[in-house]
mmCIF file of C-alpha atoms in Angstrom:
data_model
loop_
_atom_site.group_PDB
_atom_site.id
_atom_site.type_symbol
_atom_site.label_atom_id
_atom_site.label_comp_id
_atom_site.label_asym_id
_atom_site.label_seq_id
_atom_site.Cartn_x
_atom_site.Cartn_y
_atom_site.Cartn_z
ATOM 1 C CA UNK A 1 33.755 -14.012 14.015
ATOM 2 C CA UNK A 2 35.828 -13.220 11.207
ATOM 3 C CA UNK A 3 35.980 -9.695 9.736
ATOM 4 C CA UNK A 4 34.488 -8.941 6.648
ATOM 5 C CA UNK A 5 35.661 -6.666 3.898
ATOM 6 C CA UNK A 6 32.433 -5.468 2.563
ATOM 7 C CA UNK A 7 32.414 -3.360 -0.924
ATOM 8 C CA UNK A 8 30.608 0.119 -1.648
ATOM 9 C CA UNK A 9 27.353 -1.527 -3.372
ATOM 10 C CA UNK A 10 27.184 -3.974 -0.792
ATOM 11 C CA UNK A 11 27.132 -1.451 2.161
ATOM 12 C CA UNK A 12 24.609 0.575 0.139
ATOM 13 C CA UNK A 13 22.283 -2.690 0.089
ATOM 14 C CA UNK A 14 22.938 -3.232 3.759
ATOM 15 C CA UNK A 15 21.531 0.309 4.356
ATOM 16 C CA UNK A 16 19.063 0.424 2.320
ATOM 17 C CA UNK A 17 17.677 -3.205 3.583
ATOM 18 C CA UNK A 18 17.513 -1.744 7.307
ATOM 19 C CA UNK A 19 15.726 1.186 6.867
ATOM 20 C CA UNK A 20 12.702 -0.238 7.466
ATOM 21 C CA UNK A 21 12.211 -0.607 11.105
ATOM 22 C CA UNK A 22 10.408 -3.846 10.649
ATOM 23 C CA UNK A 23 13.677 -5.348 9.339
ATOM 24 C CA UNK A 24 15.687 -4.474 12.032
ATOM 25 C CA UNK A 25 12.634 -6.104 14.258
ATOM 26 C CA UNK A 26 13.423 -9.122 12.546
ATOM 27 C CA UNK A 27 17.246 -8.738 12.626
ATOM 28 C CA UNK A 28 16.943 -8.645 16.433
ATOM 29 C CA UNK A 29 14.343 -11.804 16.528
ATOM 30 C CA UNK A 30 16.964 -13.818 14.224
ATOM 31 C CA UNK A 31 20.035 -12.789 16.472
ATOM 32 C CA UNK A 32 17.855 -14.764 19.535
ATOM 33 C CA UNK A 33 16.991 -17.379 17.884
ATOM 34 C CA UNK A 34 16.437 -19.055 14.280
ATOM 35 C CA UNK A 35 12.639 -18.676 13.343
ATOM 36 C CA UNK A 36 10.355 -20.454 10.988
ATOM 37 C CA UNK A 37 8.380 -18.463 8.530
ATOM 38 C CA UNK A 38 4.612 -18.842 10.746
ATOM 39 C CA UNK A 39 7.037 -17.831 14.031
ATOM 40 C CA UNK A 40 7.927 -14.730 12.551
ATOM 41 C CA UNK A 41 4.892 -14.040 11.834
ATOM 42 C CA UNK A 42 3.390 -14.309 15.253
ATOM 43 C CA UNK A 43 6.795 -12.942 17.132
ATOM 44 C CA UNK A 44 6.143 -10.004 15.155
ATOM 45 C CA UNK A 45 2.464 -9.941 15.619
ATOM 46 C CA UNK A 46 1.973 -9.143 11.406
ATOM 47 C CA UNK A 47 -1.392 -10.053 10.010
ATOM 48 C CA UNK A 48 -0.305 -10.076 6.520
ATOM 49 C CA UNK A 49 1.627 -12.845 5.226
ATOM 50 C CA UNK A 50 2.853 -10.257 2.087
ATOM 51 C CA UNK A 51 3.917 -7.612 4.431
ATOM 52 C CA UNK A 52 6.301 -9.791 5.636
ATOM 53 C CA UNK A 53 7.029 -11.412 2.118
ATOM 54 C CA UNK A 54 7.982 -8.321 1.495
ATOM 55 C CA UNK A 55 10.505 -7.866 4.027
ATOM 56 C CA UNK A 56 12.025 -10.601 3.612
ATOM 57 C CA UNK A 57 12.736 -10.566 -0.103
ATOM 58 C CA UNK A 58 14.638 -7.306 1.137
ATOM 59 C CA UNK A 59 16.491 -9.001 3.375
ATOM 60 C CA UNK A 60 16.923 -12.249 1.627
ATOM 61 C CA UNK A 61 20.953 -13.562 0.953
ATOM 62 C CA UNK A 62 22.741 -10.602 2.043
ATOM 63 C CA UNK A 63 21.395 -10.706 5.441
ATOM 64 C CA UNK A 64 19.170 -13.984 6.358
ATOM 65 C CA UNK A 65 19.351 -17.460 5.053
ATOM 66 C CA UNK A 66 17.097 -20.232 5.113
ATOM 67 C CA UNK A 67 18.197 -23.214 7.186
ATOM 68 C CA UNK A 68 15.894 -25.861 5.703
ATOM 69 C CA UNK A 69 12.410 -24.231 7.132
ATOM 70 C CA UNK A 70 14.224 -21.499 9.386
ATOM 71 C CA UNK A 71 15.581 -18.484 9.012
ATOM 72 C CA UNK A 72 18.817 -17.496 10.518
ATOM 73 C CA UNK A 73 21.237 -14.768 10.393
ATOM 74 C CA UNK A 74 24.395 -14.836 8.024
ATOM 75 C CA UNK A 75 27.837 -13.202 8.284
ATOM 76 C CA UNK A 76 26.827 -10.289 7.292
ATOM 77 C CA UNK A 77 23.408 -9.711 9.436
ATOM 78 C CA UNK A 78 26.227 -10.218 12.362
ATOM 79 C CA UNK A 79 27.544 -6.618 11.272
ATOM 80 C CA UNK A 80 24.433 -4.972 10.693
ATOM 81 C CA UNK A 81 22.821 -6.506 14.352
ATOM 82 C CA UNK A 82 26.070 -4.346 16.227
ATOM 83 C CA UNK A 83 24.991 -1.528 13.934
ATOM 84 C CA UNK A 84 21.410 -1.658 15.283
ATOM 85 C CA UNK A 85 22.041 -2.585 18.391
ATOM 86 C CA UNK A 86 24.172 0.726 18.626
ATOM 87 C CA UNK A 87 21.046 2.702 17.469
ATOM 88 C CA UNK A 88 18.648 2.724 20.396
ATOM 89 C CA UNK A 89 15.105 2.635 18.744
ATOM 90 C CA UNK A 90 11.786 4.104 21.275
ATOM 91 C CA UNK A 91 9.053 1.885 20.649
ATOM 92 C CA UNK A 92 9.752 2.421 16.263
ATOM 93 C CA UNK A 93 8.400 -1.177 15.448
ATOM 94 C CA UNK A 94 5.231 -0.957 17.717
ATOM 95 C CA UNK A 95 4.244 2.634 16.472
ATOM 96 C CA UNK A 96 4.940 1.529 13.143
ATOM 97 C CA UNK A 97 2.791 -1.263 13.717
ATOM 98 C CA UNK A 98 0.106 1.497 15.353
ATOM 99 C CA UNK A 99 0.490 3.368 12.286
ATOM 100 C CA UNK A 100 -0.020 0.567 9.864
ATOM 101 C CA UNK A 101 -3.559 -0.406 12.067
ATOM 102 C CA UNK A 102 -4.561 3.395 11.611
ATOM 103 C CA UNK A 103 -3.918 3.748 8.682
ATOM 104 C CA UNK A 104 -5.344 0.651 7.028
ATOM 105 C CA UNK A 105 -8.743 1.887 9.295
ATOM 106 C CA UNK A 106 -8.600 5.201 7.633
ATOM 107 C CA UNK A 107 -8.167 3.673 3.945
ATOM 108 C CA UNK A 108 -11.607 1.477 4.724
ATOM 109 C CA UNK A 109 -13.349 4.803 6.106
ATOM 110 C CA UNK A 110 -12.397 6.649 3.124
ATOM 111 C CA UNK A 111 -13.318 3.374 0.950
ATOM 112 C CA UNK A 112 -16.985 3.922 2.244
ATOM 113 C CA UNK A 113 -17.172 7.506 2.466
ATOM 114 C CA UNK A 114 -16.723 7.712 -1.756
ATOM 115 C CA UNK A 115 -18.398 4.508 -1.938
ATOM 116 C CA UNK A 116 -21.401 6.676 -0.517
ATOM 117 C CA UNK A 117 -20.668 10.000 -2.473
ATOM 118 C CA UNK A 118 -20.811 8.073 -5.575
ATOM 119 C CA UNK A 119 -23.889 6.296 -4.788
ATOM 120 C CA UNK A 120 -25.327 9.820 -3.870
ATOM 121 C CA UNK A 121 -24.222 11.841 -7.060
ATOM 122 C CA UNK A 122 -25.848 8.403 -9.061
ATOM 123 C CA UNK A 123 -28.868 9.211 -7.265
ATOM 124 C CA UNK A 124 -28.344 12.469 -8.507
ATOM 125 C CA UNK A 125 -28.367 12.237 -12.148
ATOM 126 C CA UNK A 126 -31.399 9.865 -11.529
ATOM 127 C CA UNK A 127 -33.239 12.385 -10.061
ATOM 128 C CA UNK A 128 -32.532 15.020 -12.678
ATOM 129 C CA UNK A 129 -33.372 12.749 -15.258
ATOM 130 C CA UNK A 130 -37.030 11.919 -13.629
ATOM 131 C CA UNK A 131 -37.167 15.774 -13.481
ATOM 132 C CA UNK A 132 -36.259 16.304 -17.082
ATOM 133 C CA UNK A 133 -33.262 18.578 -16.573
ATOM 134 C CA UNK A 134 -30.689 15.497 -18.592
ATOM 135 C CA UNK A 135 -32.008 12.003 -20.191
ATOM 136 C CA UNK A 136 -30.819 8.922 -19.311
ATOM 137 C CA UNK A 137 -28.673 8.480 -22.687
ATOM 138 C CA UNK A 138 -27.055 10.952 -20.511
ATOM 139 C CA UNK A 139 -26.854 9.219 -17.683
ATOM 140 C CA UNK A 140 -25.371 6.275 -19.568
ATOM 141 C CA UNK A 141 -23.051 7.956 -21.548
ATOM 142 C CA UNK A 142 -21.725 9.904 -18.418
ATOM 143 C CA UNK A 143 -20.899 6.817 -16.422
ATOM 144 C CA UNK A 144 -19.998 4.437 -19.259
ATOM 145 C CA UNK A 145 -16.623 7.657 -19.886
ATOM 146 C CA UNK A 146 -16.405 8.140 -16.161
ATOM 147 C CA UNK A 147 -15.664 4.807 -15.791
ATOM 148 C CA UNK A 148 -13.176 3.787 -18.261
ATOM 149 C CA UNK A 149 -11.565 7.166 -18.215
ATOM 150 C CA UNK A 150 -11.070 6.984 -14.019
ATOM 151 C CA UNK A 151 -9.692 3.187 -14.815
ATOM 152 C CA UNK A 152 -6.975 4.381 -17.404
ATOM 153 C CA UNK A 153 -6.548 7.421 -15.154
ATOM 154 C CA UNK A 154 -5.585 5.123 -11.880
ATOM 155 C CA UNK A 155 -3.527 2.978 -14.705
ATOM 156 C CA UNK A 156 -1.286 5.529 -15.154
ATOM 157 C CA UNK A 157 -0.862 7.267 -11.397
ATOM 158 C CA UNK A 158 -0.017 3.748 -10.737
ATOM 159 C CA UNK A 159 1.898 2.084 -13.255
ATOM 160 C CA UNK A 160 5.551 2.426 -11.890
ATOM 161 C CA UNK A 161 4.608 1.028 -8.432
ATOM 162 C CA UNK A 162 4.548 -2.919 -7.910
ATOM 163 C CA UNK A 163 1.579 -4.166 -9.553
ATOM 164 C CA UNK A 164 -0.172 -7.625 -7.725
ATOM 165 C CA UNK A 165 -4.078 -7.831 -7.849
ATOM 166 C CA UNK A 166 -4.051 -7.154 -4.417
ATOM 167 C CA UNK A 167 -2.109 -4.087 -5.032
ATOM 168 C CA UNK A 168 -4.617 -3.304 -7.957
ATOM 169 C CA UNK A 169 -7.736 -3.432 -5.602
ATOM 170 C CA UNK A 170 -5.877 -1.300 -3.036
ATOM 171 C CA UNK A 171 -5.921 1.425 -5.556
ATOM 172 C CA UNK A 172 -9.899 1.539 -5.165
ATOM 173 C CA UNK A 173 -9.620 4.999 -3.487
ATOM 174 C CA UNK A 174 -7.752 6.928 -6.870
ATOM 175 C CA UNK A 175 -10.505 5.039 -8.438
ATOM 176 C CA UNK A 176 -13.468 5.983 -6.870
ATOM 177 C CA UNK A 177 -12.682 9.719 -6.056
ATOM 178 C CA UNK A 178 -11.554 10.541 -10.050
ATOM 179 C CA UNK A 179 -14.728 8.592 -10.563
ATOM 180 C CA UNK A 180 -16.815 11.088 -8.698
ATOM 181 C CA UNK A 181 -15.061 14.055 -9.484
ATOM 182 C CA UNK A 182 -15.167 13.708 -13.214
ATOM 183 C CA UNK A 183 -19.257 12.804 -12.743
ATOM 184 C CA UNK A 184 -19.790 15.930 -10.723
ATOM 185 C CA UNK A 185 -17.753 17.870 -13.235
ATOM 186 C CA UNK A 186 -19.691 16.602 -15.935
ATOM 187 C CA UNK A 187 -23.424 17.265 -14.306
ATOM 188 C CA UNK A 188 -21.959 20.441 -13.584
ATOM 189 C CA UNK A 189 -21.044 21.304 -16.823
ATOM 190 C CA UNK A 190 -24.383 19.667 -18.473
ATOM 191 C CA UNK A 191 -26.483 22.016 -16.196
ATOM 192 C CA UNK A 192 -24.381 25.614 -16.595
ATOM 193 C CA UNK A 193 -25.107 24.565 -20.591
ATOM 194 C CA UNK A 194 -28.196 23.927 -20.147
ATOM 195 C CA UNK A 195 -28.983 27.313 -18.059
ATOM 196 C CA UNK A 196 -27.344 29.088 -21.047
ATOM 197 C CA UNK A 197 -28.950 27.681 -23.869
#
């Protein structure tokens, strides 16, 4: 192999693109063998096809090429596989991978657990509103505002991260929680005025 006289920005990319220790998992697949996109899919047992997407775009001239409907190594992915193979990794992609299946498990519990709250604090104003204590212009009022203001809210904790619709729904959670927050705070508020007037 001939040596390569690699720049300061190019180095820096290099880096950068294996820091993630999925794409060093598929540096080491690709030094093996060329892969097609579905084989690297199922050699690195991803269930999202956009994960990988993802990945990939990272990786994508400096360090693999496509070879008609495989992807193979280049020049410079020669380097960085003696640089990785240098760094002995303990199990990094599969606890990653562990990680990912938690965590995705804990964003679904959450999902349901405010899913649940907000149903519950609904419930809520409908039952002080059959009791008398607000009306149900109220009621209206209070989640017509709690809506938009939790959606423009979420906007803007979000809008310098990569926006897809997929990335959009994943952002249910802010949603949902400023939703119920700012309808508690608001019942809250409606009855400590009311119990002083």
């Amino acid at each position: 192999m001939a040596s390569l006289h690699l720049d300061e920005d190019t180095l820096d990319m290099i880096f950068h693109a294996l820091r993630h220790p999925i794409r060093r998992e598929i540096l080491r697949k690709l030094s093996a063998r060329s892969l097609t996109y579905s084989e690297l899919l199922k050699e690195l047992n991803i269930d999202e096809s956009s994960f990988l997407n993802y990945h990939l775009r990272k990786m994508e001239e400096l360090l693999i090429a496509k070879k008609g409907k495989e992807y193979v190594l280049t020049d410079v992915d020669e380097i960085c596989l003696r640089l990785v193979e240098r760094i002995k990794e303990k199990d990094d992609f599969t606890e990653y991978l562990a990680y990912r299946r938690i965590r995705e498990r804990l964003k679904s519990k959450v999902t349901i657990t405010l899913v649940v709250l907000l149903t519950l604090s609904i419930f809520l104003l409908v039952e002080l509103a059959i009791i008398g204590i607000i009306n149900y212009a109220f009621i209206i009022v209070t989640m017509s505002s709690g809506i938009a203001f939790s959606a423009v809210l979420t906007f803007f904790i979000h809008r310098n991260r990569e926006t897809k619709w997929k990335m959009i729904w994943g952002k249910r959670n802010t949603f949902l929680l400023i939703l119920l927050v700012q309808l508690l705070v608001q019942v809250i508020i409606r009855i400590i005025l009311l119990e002083y007037s």
